[in-house]
Amino acid sequence: MASLMKKIGFYKETKHQHLIETLVPVPKPEGNDLLVEVSAVSINPVDVKIRQTKQSEKLTVLGFDSVGYVVDKGHTVTNFQVGDRVYYAGTTQRDGSHQQYQLVDARVVAKAPTNITNEEAAALPLTSLTAYELLFEKFCLIPEKNANKGKEILVINGGGGVGSILTQLAAWSGLKVAATASPKNFWWLKKNGVDVPVDYHQPLKPQLEKMRMEQIAYIAVLYDVAPYLEEIKEIVQPLGHIGMIVHTEQPIPLSEFKNRSISFDWEYMFTKTDAGVHEESQGAILRFIADLIEKKQLHSHLTKVYSEGITAASLERAMMEVGSGKGLGKLVVSGGVSRDNT
């Protein structure tokens, strides 16, 4: 392994915050760290959001999904070996996966599913963690096959990255699943476990009632909740749950939901690593997801690959596409980060 490696990121003072490539020393893992050679990364809306808002004098290295191979490990790591293929979402507290070698806490890492490609594996971590935590930790549903039969869920923005894996997990666990998308994308919803596709251009409640979905106690809002709040108020059942993952532009009038005892649940995948609590649960969740993938009870929601290598140029193109908000599933950039590719 060479003594220098490539990082890709941006500085506050960089014109238009264009990504740049720079060479730095390869770090040495300590304690519970793994040093992973990055093979493929998935682009998420959070990458685009941080790119638009971060103001730092230091180089900011993004990337919150990765698959790669362990090349070194800290002295306290016992559950991984050099050569293991692993996948993870990382943390906002350290440099991300847009680099040749990445240090990552072993507690948030799992061995990648053995029956899928690097690209398919790289698409999974952040969205799978978000979906699992919302369904099974916040909504307190049971993470077992068919354990939630008789219960119903509505997923708003079912065709996006989180929606495409959340609907699969919900269907696997026994829920009857409704999800919104444009009619041209209903095929994608059905591929990912949705029983009742719903056209988000039209009023939601009549469509749900037509399909006999009138006992919806769980609503996962994977978009700003404000445009849907009045409709949700008429749909969610007493004692129900509304889960959100996106920043709201307007205050939410919670008191209007009081007399029906509706719970509001925020899900932010980085809370555990930001706050230093229950980090090990994320490695466990990724092991759980890998097991379901290997048993072919879930599938990767990868839809597009840029395979020319992980470079400033390929990441720029990928972020521009993800930032448009028009894609289905997940976009991955693969081919590794070479010191020589430009």
GROMACS .gro file of N, CA and C in nm, residues 94-194:
model
  303
   94ARG      N    1  -1.658   1.239   1.080
   94ARG     CA    2  -1.528   1.208   1.022
   94ARG      C    3  -1.538   1.224   0.871
   95ASP      N    4  -1.422   1.226   0.804
   95ASP     CA    5  -1.422   1.234   0.658
   95ASP      C    6  -1.500   1.116   0.600
   96GLY      N    7  -1.572   1.145   0.491
   96GLY     CA    8  -1.658   1.044   0.430
   96GLY      C    9  -1.584   0.952   0.334
   97SER      N   10  -1.661   0.888   0.248
   97SER     CA   11  -1.609   0.780   0.164
   97SER      C   12  -1.552   0.827   0.031
   98HIS      N   13  -1.550   0.957   0.005
   98HIS     CA   14  -1.494   1.007  -0.120
   98HIS      C   15  -1.342   1.019  -0.107
   99GLN      N   16  -1.280   0.907  -0.081
   99GLN     CA   17  -1.135   0.900  -0.066
   99GLN      C   18  -1.091   0.757  -0.092
  100GLN      N   19  -0.963   0.741  -0.115
  100GLN     CA   20  -0.910   0.610  -0.152
  100GLN      C   21  -0.914   0.512  -0.035
  101TYR      N   22  -0.875   0.559   0.082
  101TYR     CA   23  -0.880   0.477   0.203
  101TYR      C   24  -0.954   0.556   0.311
  102GLN      N   25  -1.046   0.490   0.380
  102GLN     CA   26  -1.129   0.559   0.479
  102GLN      C   27  -1.118   0.491   0.615
  103LEU      N   28  -1.099   0.572   0.719
  103LEU     CA   29  -1.108   0.522   0.855
  103LEU      C   30  -1.254   0.523   0.899
  104VAL      N   31  -1.301   0.411   0.953
  104VAL     CA   32  -1.439   0.401   0.997
  104VAL      C   33  -1.446   0.314   1.122
  105ASP      N   34  -1.531   0.352   1.216
  105ASP     CA   35  -1.550   0.278   1.340
  105ASP      C   36  -1.611   0.142   1.308
  106ALA      N   37  -1.550   0.036   1.354
  106ALA     CA   38  -1.597  -0.100   1.324
  106ALA      C   39  -1.738  -0.126   1.373
  107ARG      N   40  -1.783  -0.049   1.472
  107ARG     CA   41  -1.917  -0.073   1.528
  107ARG      C   42  -2.028  -0.041   1.429
  108VAL      N   43  -2.002   0.044   1.330
  108VAL     CA   44  -2.107   0.082   1.235
  108VAL      C   45  -2.090   0.012   1.101
  109VAL      N   46  -2.009  -0.092   1.100
  109VAL     CA   47  -1.973  -0.163   0.977
  109VAL      C   48  -2.026  -0.306   0.983
  110ALA      N   49  -2.056  -0.363   0.867
  110ALA     CA   50  -2.091  -0.506   0.857
  110ALA      C   51  -2.028  -0.563   0.731
  111LYS      N   52  -2.013  -0.694   0.728
  111LYS     CA   53  -1.968  -0.759   0.605
  111LYS      C   54  -2.078  -0.745   0.501
  112ALA      N   55  -2.038  -0.710   0.380
  112ALA     CA   56  -2.136  -0.688   0.273
  112ALA      C   57  -2.202  -0.819   0.233
  113PRO      N   58  -2.327  -0.814   0.187
  113PRO     CA   59  -2.393  -0.936   0.140
  113PRO      C   60  -2.309  -1.004   0.033
  114THR      N   61  -2.299  -1.135   0.041
  114THR     CA   62  -2.208  -1.209  -0.047
  114THR      C   63  -2.262  -1.231  -0.187
  115ASN      N   64  -2.392  -1.213  -0.206
  115ASN     CA   65  -2.454  -1.249  -0.334
  115ASN      C   66  -2.488  -1.131  -0.423
  116ILE      N   67  -2.432  -1.012  -0.392
  116ILE     CA   68  -2.458  -0.895  -0.475
  116ILE      C   69  -2.327  -0.824  -0.507
  117THR      N   70  -2.330  -0.736  -0.607
  117THR     CA   71  -2.210  -0.666  -0.652
  117THR      C   72  -2.172  -0.553  -0.556
  118ASN      N   73  -2.053  -0.500  -0.576
  118ASN     CA   74  -2.011  -0.384  -0.499
  118ASN      C   75  -2.110  -0.269  -0.515
  119GLU      N   76  -2.154  -0.248  -0.638
  119GLU     CA   77  -2.246  -0.137  -0.665
  119GLU      C   78  -2.379  -0.159  -0.594
  120GLU      N   79  -2.432  -0.279  -0.599
  120GLU     CA   80  -2.559  -0.309  -0.532
  120GLU      C   81  -2.546  -0.293  -0.381
  121ALA      N   82  -2.431  -0.333  -0.327
  121ALA     CA   83  -2.410  -0.321  -0.183
  121ALA      C   84  -2.394  -0.176  -0.140
  122ALA      N   85  -2.325  -0.096  -0.221
  122ALA     CA   86  -2.302   0.044  -0.185
  122ALA      C   87  -2.431   0.124  -0.179
  123ALA      N   88  -2.534   0.079  -0.249
  123ALA     CA   89  -2.662   0.150  -0.250
  123ALA      C   90  -2.738   0.137  -0.118
  124LEU      N   91  -2.702   0.042  -0.034
  124LEU     CA   92  -2.789   0.000   0.075
  124LEU      C   93  -2.773   0.071   0.211
  125PRO      N   94  -2.656   0.101   0.260
  125PRO     CA   95  -2.642   0.131   0.404
  125PRO      C   96  -2.726   0.245   0.458
  126LEU      N   97  -2.710   0.368   0.408
  126LEU     CA   98  -2.779   0.481   0.469
  126LEU      C   99  -2.931   0.465   0.464
  127THR      N  100  -2.982   0.426   0.349
  127THR     CA  101  -3.127   0.414   0.336
  127THR      C  102  -3.182   0.297   0.417
  128SER      N  103  -3.109   0.186   0.422
  128SER     CA  104  -3.153   0.071   0.500
  128SER      C  105  -3.157   0.103   0.649
  129LEU      N  106  -3.054   0.172   0.697
  129LEU     CA  107  -3.051   0.211   0.837
  129LEU      C  108  -3.166   0.306   0.869
  130THR      N  109  -3.189   0.403   0.783
  130THR     CA  110  -3.299   0.498   0.804
  130THR      C  111  -3.432   0.425   0.809
  131ALA      N  112  -3.455   0.337   0.711
  131ALA     CA  113  -3.582   0.265   0.704
  131ALA      C  114  -3.602   0.174   0.823
  132TYR      N  115  -3.499   0.098   0.860
  132TYR     CA  116  -3.509   0.006   0.974
  132TYR      C  117  -3.537   0.083   1.102
  133GLU      N  118  -3.461   0.190   1.127
  133GLU     CA  119  -3.479   0.265   1.252
  133GLU      C  120  -3.618   0.327   1.260
  134LEU      N  121  -3.670   0.377   1.148
  134LEU     CA  122  -3.803   0.437   1.151
  134LEU      C  123  -3.910   0.331   1.176
  135LEU      N  124  -3.903   0.220   1.105
  135LEU     CA  125  -4.007   0.117   1.118
  135LEU      C  126  -4.002   0.045   1.253
  136PHE      N  127  -3.883   0.004   1.292
  136PHE     CA  128  -3.872  -0.091   1.403
  136PHE      C  129  -3.825  -0.030   1.535
  137GLU      N  130  -3.762   0.086   1.531
  137GLU     CA  131  -3.723   0.154   1.654
  137GLU      C  132  -3.819   0.268   1.689
  138LYS      N  133  -3.862   0.346   1.590
  138LYS     CA  134  -3.951   0.458   1.617
  138LYS      C  135  -4.098   0.414   1.617
  139PHE      N  136  -4.140   0.341   1.514
  139PHE     CA  137  -4.279   0.294   1.509
  139PHE      C  138  -4.302   0.172   1.597
  140CYS      N  139  -4.193   0.110   1.645
  140CYS     CA  140  -4.199  -0.007   1.734
  140CYS      C  141  -4.271  -0.126   1.669
  141LEU      N  142  -4.262  -0.137   1.537
  141LEU     CA  143  -4.309  -0.257   1.469
  141LEU      C  144  -4.210  -0.371   1.494
  142ILE      N  145  -4.251  -0.492   1.464
  142ILE     CA  146  -4.169  -0.610   1.495
  142ILE      C  147  -4.084  -0.647   1.374
  143PRO      N  148  -3.951  -0.654   1.388
  143PRO     CA  149  -3.863  -0.685   1.275
  143PRO      C  150  -3.852  -0.835   1.248
  144GLU      N  151  -3.966  -0.895   1.220
  144GLU     CA  152  -3.971  -1.037   1.186
  144GLU      C  153  -4.064  -1.056   1.067
  145LYS      N  154  -4.038  -1.158   0.988
  145LYS     CA  155  -4.118  -1.181   0.868
  145LYS      C  156  -4.265  -1.203   0.905
  146ASN      N  157  -4.353  -1.126   0.841
  146ASN     CA  158  -4.500  -1.137   0.856
  146ASN      C  159  -4.549  -1.109   0.998
  147ALA      N  160  -4.466  -1.049   1.082
  147ALA     CA  161  -4.505  -1.027   1.223
  147ALA      C  162  -4.606  -0.915   1.241
  148ASN      N  163  -4.625  -0.830   1.139
  148ASN     CA  164  -4.713  -0.714   1.154
  148ASN      C  165  -4.837  -0.724   1.064
  149LYS      N  166  -4.878  -0.846   1.035
  149LYS     CA  167  -4.997  -0.865   0.951
  149LYS      C  168  -5.119  -0.800   1.015
  150GLY      N  169  -5.206  -0.744   0.931
  150GLY     CA  170  -5.324  -0.674   0.979
  150GLY      C  171  -5.302  -0.526   1.000
  151LYS      N  172  -5.177  -0.479   0.987
  151LYS     CA  173  -5.147  -0.337   1.004
  151LYS      C  174  -5.117  -0.275   0.867
  152GLU      N  175  -5.140  -0.144   0.858
  152GLU     CA  176  -5.125  -0.073   0.730
  152GLU      C  177  -5.032   0.047   0.745
  153ILE      N  178  -4.959   0.075   0.638
  153ILE     CA  179  -4.868   0.189   0.637
  153ILE      C  180  -4.881   0.264   0.505
  154LEU      N  181  -4.871   0.397   0.511
  154LEU     CA  182  -4.863   0.483   0.394
  154LEU      C  183  -4.724   0.544   0.389
  155VAL      N  184  -4.658   0.530   0.276
  155VAL     CA  185  -4.523   0.586   0.257
  155VAL      C  186  -4.532   0.697   0.153
  156ILE      N  187  -4.503   0.818   0.195
  156ILE     CA  188  -4.504   0.931   0.102
  156ILE      C  189  -4.364   0.949   0.045
  157ASN      N  190  -4.357   0.947  -0.087
  157ASN     CA  191  -4.232   0.943  -0.164
  157ASN      C  192  -4.173   0.803  -0.160
  158GLY      N  193  -4.253   0.708  -0.207
  158GLY     CA  194  -4.211   0.567  -0.202
  158GLY      C  195  -4.110   0.527  -0.306
  159GLY      N  196  -4.085   0.611  -0.407
  159GLY     CA  197  -3.993   0.573  -0.512
  159GLY      C  198  -3.850   0.615  -0.491
  160GLY      N  199  -3.823   0.698  -0.390
  160GLY     CA  200  -3.688   0.747  -0.365
  160GLY      C  201  -3.600   0.644  -0.297
  161GLY      N  202  -3.482   0.688  -0.255
  161GLY     CA  203  -3.386   0.595  -0.196
  161GLY      C  204  -3.437   0.528  -0.071
  162VAL      N  205  -3.480   0.607   0.029
  162VAL     CA  206  -3.530   0.548   0.153
  162VAL      C  207  -3.661   0.474   0.127
  163GLY      N  208  -3.751   0.534   0.047
  163GLY     CA  209  -3.879   0.471   0.020
  163GLY      C  210  -3.866   0.335  -0.044
  164SER      N  211  -3.767   0.318  -0.133
  164SER     CA  212  -3.753   0.194  -0.209
  164SER      C  213  -3.708   0.076  -0.124
  165ILE      N  214  -3.643   0.104  -0.010
  165ILE     CA  215  -3.606  -0.005   0.080
  165ILE      C  216  -3.704  -0.015   0.196
  166LEU      N  217  -3.762   0.099   0.238
  166LEU     CA  218  -3.859   0.097   0.348
  166LEU      C  219  -3.983   0.017   0.308
  167THR      N  220  -4.030   0.033   0.185
  167THR     CA  221  -4.147  -0.043   0.142
  167THR      C  222  -4.118  -0.193   0.138
  168GLN      N  223  -3.996  -0.229   0.101
  168GLN     CA  224  -3.958  -0.371   0.102
  168GLN      C  225  -3.960  -0.428   0.244
  169LEU      N  226  -3.898  -0.355   0.337
  169LEU     CA  227  -3.894  -0.400   0.476
  169LEU      C  228  -4.034  -0.408   0.536
  170ALA      N  229  -4.116  -0.308   0.504
  170ALA     CA  230  -4.252  -0.307   0.557
  170ALA      C  231  -4.331  -0.427   0.505
  171ALA      N  232  -4.322  -0.455   0.376
  171ALA     CA  233  -4.394  -0.568   0.318
  171ALA      C  234  -4.342  -0.699   0.375
  172TRP      N  235  -4.210  -0.712   0.387
  172TRP     CA  236  -4.151  -0.833   0.445
  172TRP      C  237  -4.202  -0.857   0.586
  173SER      N  238  -4.221  -0.751   0.663
  173SER     CA  239  -4.263  -0.767   0.802
  173SER      C  240  -4.414  -0.784   0.817
  174GLY      N  241  -4.487  -0.787   0.704
  174GLY     CA  242  -4.629  -0.820   0.709
  174GLY      C  243  -4.725  -0.705   0.691
  175LEU      N  244  -4.675  -0.581   0.684
  175LEU     CA  245  -4.763  -0.466   0.667
  175LEU      C  246  -4.826  -0.464   0.528
  176LYS      N  247  -4.947  -0.413   0.519
  176LYS     CA  248  -5.005  -0.378   0.391
  176LYS      C  249  -4.953  -0.239   0.358
  177VAL      N  250  -4.893  -0.223   0.239
  177VAL     CA  251  -4.816  -0.104   0.208
  177VAL      C  252  -4.881  -0.024   0.096
  178ALA      N  253  -4.910   0.103   0.124
  178ALA     CA  254  -4.946   0.201   0.022
  178ALA      C  255  -4.831   0.300   0.011
  179ALA      N  256  -4.805   0.350  -0.110
  179ALA     CA  257  -4.695   0.445  -0.128
  179ALA      C  258  -4.726   0.537  -0.244
  180THR      N  259  -4.676   0.661  -0.234
  180THR     CA  260  -4.701   0.759  -0.338
  180THR      C  261  -4.587   0.766  -0.439
  181ALA      N  262  -4.625   0.796  -0.561
  181ALA     CA  263  -4.530   0.821  -0.669
  181ALA      C  264  -4.611   0.877  -0.786
  182SER      N  265  -4.541   0.913  -0.893
  182SER     CA  266  -4.608   0.945  -1.017
  182SER      C  267  -4.655   0.814  -1.081
  183PRO      N  268  -4.771   0.812  -1.148
  183PRO     CA  269  -4.820   0.687  -1.209
  183PRO      C  270  -4.718   0.618  -1.300
  184LYS      N  271  -4.632   0.695  -1.367
  184LYS     CA  272  -4.534   0.634  -1.456
  184LYS      C  273  -4.432   0.549  -1.378
  185ASN      N  274  -4.427   0.570  -1.246
  185ASN     CA  275  -4.331   0.495  -1.162
  185ASN      C  276  -4.400   0.391  -1.074
  186PHE      N  277  -4.526   0.362  -1.099
  186PHE     CA  278  -4.595   0.262  -1.018
  186PHE      C  279  -4.529   0.125  -1.030
  187TRP      N  280  -4.472   0.095  -1.146
  187TRP     CA  281  -4.403  -0.034  -1.163
  187TRP      C  282  -4.290  -0.051  -1.062
  188TRP      N  283  -4.223   0.062  -1.032
  188TRP     CA  284  -4.111   0.058  -0.937
  188TRP      C  285  -4.163   0.033  -0.795
  189LEU      N  286  -4.274   0.098  -0.760
  189LEU     CA  287  -4.334   0.074  -0.629
  189LEU      C  288  -4.370  -0.073  -0.612
  190LYS      N  289  -4.434  -0.131  -0.714
  190LYS     CA  290  -4.477  -0.270  -0.704
  190LYS      C  291  -4.357  -0.365  -0.695
  191LYS      N  292  -4.250  -0.331  -0.765
  191LYS     CA  293  -4.128  -0.412  -0.757
  191LYS      C  294  -4.073  -0.415  -0.615
  192ASN      N  295  -4.099  -0.309  -0.539
  192ASN     CA  296  -4.044  -0.295  -0.404
  192ASN      C  297  -4.147  -0.319  -0.294
  193GLY      N  298  -4.248  -0.401  -0.324
  193GLY     CA  299  -4.336  -0.450  -0.219
  193GLY      C  300  -4.462  -0.371  -0.194
  194VAL      N  301  -4.490  -0.269  -0.275
  194VAL     CA  302  -4.608  -0.185  -0.250
  194VAL      C  303  -4.734  -0.255  -0.301
   0.00000   0.00000   0.00000
